[in-house]
Amino acid sequence: RFIDEIKEGLYISQNLESILVNTDGKQLLCEIFHLYGVMLLLLDYRIGGKTREYLIVSYIRYKGAGEQNTVEITNMCRNTGYKFDQPLPKEYPVSYFNRVPIDKEVVGMLIGRLRSDDVYQMAYNYPIPEHRSTALAQQAAMLYVLLFFRPEILRNERPIMREIVDKHFADNWVISYYMGFTVDLT
């Protein structure tokens, strides 16, 4: 909703570009979308699809189907086919992330900022070039999650993906995308 309000011009002195120029603004926008993606991933990893569906059914039976956003939440909580210790379903988690209405243009702008900028200004703390992947590890985790919202970059934009891999994953293939939740990209 905030993004829609910004685009509509509700905040007279702000637009999306001015927020992304501001250090705090770009950090917060990146974190908003990153945490949204992390919530989706952890929802699927920690609460199985059948359990989520049972919870939704019991909630609807208790409250009734007239609650606001019931259809959107039901769609988001549908079973994805993911099961721990089994091969990932086809197109997972991209198909899961596509269930959520996200402004792809904004996510593309955020990916561009994460690609080109040192969003958290960590280069000062890691001046040696060999430590660049450590300095950009937090941005790498954000890129890992945000790219699921823009699968066309993953599939079709080889130069962009090459730049991301060379800059953020040159020597770091196991990343922590959120507080102890890791992924091996090999």
Tab-separated table of C-alpha atoms in Angstrom:
chain	number	residue	atom	x	y	z
A	1	ARG	CA	0.000	0.000	0.000
A	2	PHE	CA	2.856	2.376	0.828
A	3	ILE	CA	4.341	1.925	-2.638
A	4	ASP	CA	0.965	2.668	-4.235
A	5	GLU	CA	0.633	5.816	-2.131
A	6	ILE	CA	4.124	6.947	-3.160
A	7	LYS	CA	3.327	6.342	-6.841
A	8	GLU	CA	0.019	8.195	-6.568
A	9	GLY	CA	1.835	11.221	-5.165
A	10	LEU	CA	0.189	11.147	-1.761
A	11	TYR	CA	3.453	12.278	-0.198
A	12	ILE	CA	4.188	15.529	-1.997
A	13	SER	CA	7.890	15.752	-1.240
A	14	GLN	CA	8.662	12.091	-1.949
A	15	ASN	CA	8.688	9.815	-4.939
A	16	LEU	CA	10.250	6.410	-5.427
A	17	GLU	CA	13.461	7.793	-6.913
A	18	SER	CA	13.983	10.268	-4.072
A	19	ILE	CA	13.517	7.480	-1.524
A	20	LEU	CA	16.086	5.311	-3.316
A	21	VAL	CA	18.612	8.163	-3.338
A	22	ASN	CA	18.338	8.536	0.428
A	23	THR	CA	20.559	6.042	2.297
A	24	ASP	CA	17.946	5.189	4.915
A	25	GLY	CA	15.163	5.074	2.338
A	26	LYS	CA	16.840	2.534	0.099
A	27	GLN	CA	17.831	0.414	3.092
A	28	LEU	CA	14.257	0.368	4.385
A	29	LEU	CA	12.670	-0.373	1.006
A	30	CYS	CA	15.108	-3.219	0.392
A	31	GLU	CA	14.418	-4.605	3.845
A	32	ILE	CA	10.640	-4.379	3.398
A	33	PHE	CA	10.630	-6.520	0.265
A	34	HIS	CA	13.349	-8.824	1.565
A	35	LEU	CA	11.429	-9.537	4.768
A	36	TYR	CA	8.232	-10.054	2.795
A	37	GLY	CA	9.988	-12.719	0.750
A	38	VAL	CA	11.557	-14.256	3.857
A	39	MET	CA	8.126	-14.497	5.479
A	40	LEU	CA	6.846	-16.372	2.434
A	41	LEU	CA	9.799	-18.767	2.447
A	42	LEU	CA	9.660	-19.432	6.176
A	43	LEU	CA	5.885	-19.849	6.078
A	44	ASP	CA	6.351	-22.622	3.545
A	45	TYR	CA	9.398	-24.168	5.237
A	46	ARG	CA	8.053	-24.159	8.788
A	47	ILE	CA	4.304	-24.700	8.355
A	48	GLY	CA	3.488	-27.365	5.796
A	49	GLY	CA	0.982	-26.774	3.025
A	50	LYS	CA	-1.664	-29.128	4.412
A	51	THR	CA	-1.368	-27.566	7.868
A	52	ARG	CA	-1.753	-24.068	6.408
A	53	GLU	CA	-4.832	-25.160	4.486
A	54	TYR	CA	-6.355	-26.707	7.624
A	55	LEU	CA	-5.653	-23.507	9.561
A	56	ILE	CA	-7.332	-21.383	6.880
A	57	VAL	CA	-10.369	-23.680	6.738
A	58	SER	CA	-10.759	-23.642	10.515
A	59	TYR	CA	-10.392	-19.848	10.606
A	60	ILE	CA	-13.012	-19.381	7.871
A	61	ARG	CA	-15.371	-21.751	9.681
A	62	TYR	CA	-14.878	-19.815	12.891
A	63	LYS	CA	-15.042	-16.246	11.528
A	64	GLY	CA	-16.911	-16.712	8.278
A	65	ALA	CA	-15.808	-16.039	4.712
A	66	GLY	CA	-16.758	-12.359	4.873
A	67	GLU	CA	-13.482	-11.255	6.483
A	68	GLN	CA	-11.376	-8.731	4.596
A	69	ASN	CA	-8.555	-10.177	2.416
A	70	THR	CA	-9.714	-13.780	2.952
A	71	VAL	CA	-9.301	-14.660	-0.717
A	72	GLU	CA	-5.781	-13.177	-0.923
A	73	ILE	CA	-4.628	-14.925	2.259
A	74	THR	CA	-6.172	-18.219	1.148
A	75	ASN	CA	-4.382	-17.956	-2.192
A	76	MET	CA	-1.073	-17.179	-0.493
A	77	CYS	CA	-1.404	-20.074	1.972
A	78	ARG	CA	-2.346	-22.735	-0.588
A	79	ASN	CA	-0.131	-25.789	-0.680
A	80	THR	CA	2.984	-25.274	-2.822
A	81	GLY	CA	4.039	-28.910	-2.966
A	82	TYR	CA	7.217	-28.226	-0.975
A	83	LYS	CA	8.186	-31.011	1.415
A	84	PHE	CA	11.314	-31.149	3.498
A	85	ASP	CA	13.946	-33.668	2.274
A	86	GLN	CA	12.237	-34.128	-1.086
A	87	PRO	CA	13.093	-32.592	-4.462
A	88	LEU	CA	11.718	-29.109	-4.936
A	89	PRO	CA	8.524	-28.805	-6.989
A	90	LYS	CA	8.860	-27.433	-10.500
A	91	GLU	CA	9.281	-23.636	-10.594
A	92	TYR	CA	9.521	-23.465	-6.800
A	93	PRO	CA	9.692	-20.881	-5.124
A	94	VAL	CA	9.077	-18.603	-8.127
A	95	SER	CA	5.517	-19.881	-8.597
A	96	TYR	CA	4.881	-19.319	-4.882
A	97	PHE	CA	6.184	-15.738	-5.005
A	98	ASN	CA	4.024	-15.037	-8.082
A	99	ARG	CA	0.917	-15.562	-5.943
A	100	VAL	CA	1.668	-12.303	-4.165
A	101	PRO	CA	0.857	-9.080	-6.004
A	102	ILE	CA	4.118	-7.135	-5.936
A	103	ASP	CA	5.057	-4.160	-8.091
A	104	LYS	CA	7.721	-5.719	-10.321
A	105	GLU	CA	9.037	-2.318	-11.375
A	106	VAL	CA	9.847	-1.409	-7.768
A	107	VAL	CA	11.525	-4.749	-7.158
A	108	GLY	CA	13.553	-4.232	-10.328
A	109	MET	CA	14.682	-0.828	-9.075
A	110	LEU	CA	15.672	-2.368	-5.737
A	111	ILE	CA	17.624	-5.126	-7.447
A	112	GLY	CA	19.390	-2.449	-9.477
A	113	ARG	CA	20.346	-0.579	-6.306
A	114	LEU	CA	21.564	-3.739	-4.615
A	115	ARG	CA	23.616	-4.564	-7.713
A	116	SER	CA	25.246	-1.189	-8.080
A	117	ASP	CA	25.390	0.404	-4.629
A	118	ASP	CA	26.900	-0.459	-1.294
A	119	VAL	CA	23.525	-0.006	0.391
A	120	TYR	CA	24.825	-0.494	3.935
A	121	GLN	CA	28.120	1.321	3.311
A	122	MET	CA	30.188	-1.638	4.503
A	123	ALA	CA	33.109	-1.160	2.081
A	124	TYR	CA	34.694	1.241	4.558
A	125	ASN	CA	34.833	-1.558	7.157
A	126	TYR	CA	36.211	-4.103	4.664
A	127	PRO	CA	38.795	-2.217	2.583
A	128	ILE	CA	40.638	-5.287	1.216
A	129	PRO	CA	39.194	-6.390	-2.169
A	130	GLU	CA	39.221	-10.055	-1.091
A	131	HIS	CA	36.690	-9.177	1.610
A	132	ARG	CA	34.149	-7.673	-0.785
A	133	SER	CA	31.793	-10.654	-0.617
A	134	THR	CA	31.819	-10.392	3.178
A	135	ALA	CA	31.092	-6.679	3.017
A	136	LEU	CA	28.186	-7.282	0.628
A	137	ALA	CA	26.855	-10.455	2.294
A	138	GLN	CA	23.725	-8.770	3.609
A	139	GLN	CA	22.960	-7.381	0.158
A	140	ALA	CA	23.614	-10.796	-1.347
A	141	ALA	CA	21.001	-12.315	0.954
A	142	MET	CA	18.531	-9.655	-0.109
A	143	LEU	CA	19.262	-10.279	-3.769
A	144	TYR	CA	18.737	-14.010	-3.265
A	145	VAL	CA	15.204	-13.379	-1.997
A	146	LEU	CA	14.270	-10.449	-4.264
A	147	LEU	CA	15.216	-12.341	-7.425
A	148	PHE	CA	12.346	-14.758	-6.752
A	149	PHE	CA	9.973	-11.823	-7.254
A	150	ARG	CA	11.598	-11.142	-10.664
A	151	PRO	CA	12.194	-14.593	-12.200
A	152	GLU	CA	12.732	-13.121	-15.679
A	153	ILE	CA	16.057	-11.740	-14.443
A	154	LEU	CA	17.058	-15.191	-13.209
A	155	ARG	CA	16.119	-16.847	-16.481
A	156	ASN	CA	16.776	-14.317	-19.241
A	157	GLU	CA	19.191	-11.624	-18.075
A	158	ARG	CA	22.542	-13.393	-18.205
A	159	PRO	CA	24.691	-10.222	-18.047
A	160	ILE	CA	22.859	-8.990	-14.960
A	161	MET	CA	23.140	-12.380	-13.281
A	162	ARG	CA	26.833	-12.535	-14.180
A	163	GLU	CA	27.354	-9.146	-12.550
A	164	ILE	CA	25.459	-10.234	-9.422
A	165	VAL	CA	27.400	-13.471	-9.113
A	166	ASP	CA	30.777	-11.830	-9.714
A	167	LYS	CA	30.141	-9.047	-7.222
A	168	HIS	CA	28.199	-10.779	-4.452
A	169	PHE	CA	28.919	-14.507	-4.720
A	170	ALA	CA	32.494	-14.675	-6.009
A	171	ASP	CA	33.722	-16.763	-3.078
A	172	ASN	CA	30.639	-17.185	-0.924
A	173	TRP	CA	28.143	-19.818	-2.061
A	174	VAL	CA	26.521	-20.574	1.293
A	175	ILE	CA	24.566	-17.572	2.454
A	176	SER	CA	22.406	-16.798	5.440
A	177	TYR	CA	19.310	-15.148	4.032
A	178	TYR	CA	17.774	-14.609	7.466
A	179	MET	CA	18.974	-15.208	11.034
A	180	GLY	CA	20.361	-18.732	10.787
A	181	PHE	CA	18.399	-19.832	7.733
A	182	THR	CA	20.994	-20.668	5.121
A	183	VAL	CA	20.998	-21.785	1.542
A	184	ASP	CA	23.721	-23.506	-0.459
A	185	LEU	CA	23.819	-22.039	-3.964
A	186	THR	CA	26.114	-24.691	-5.446
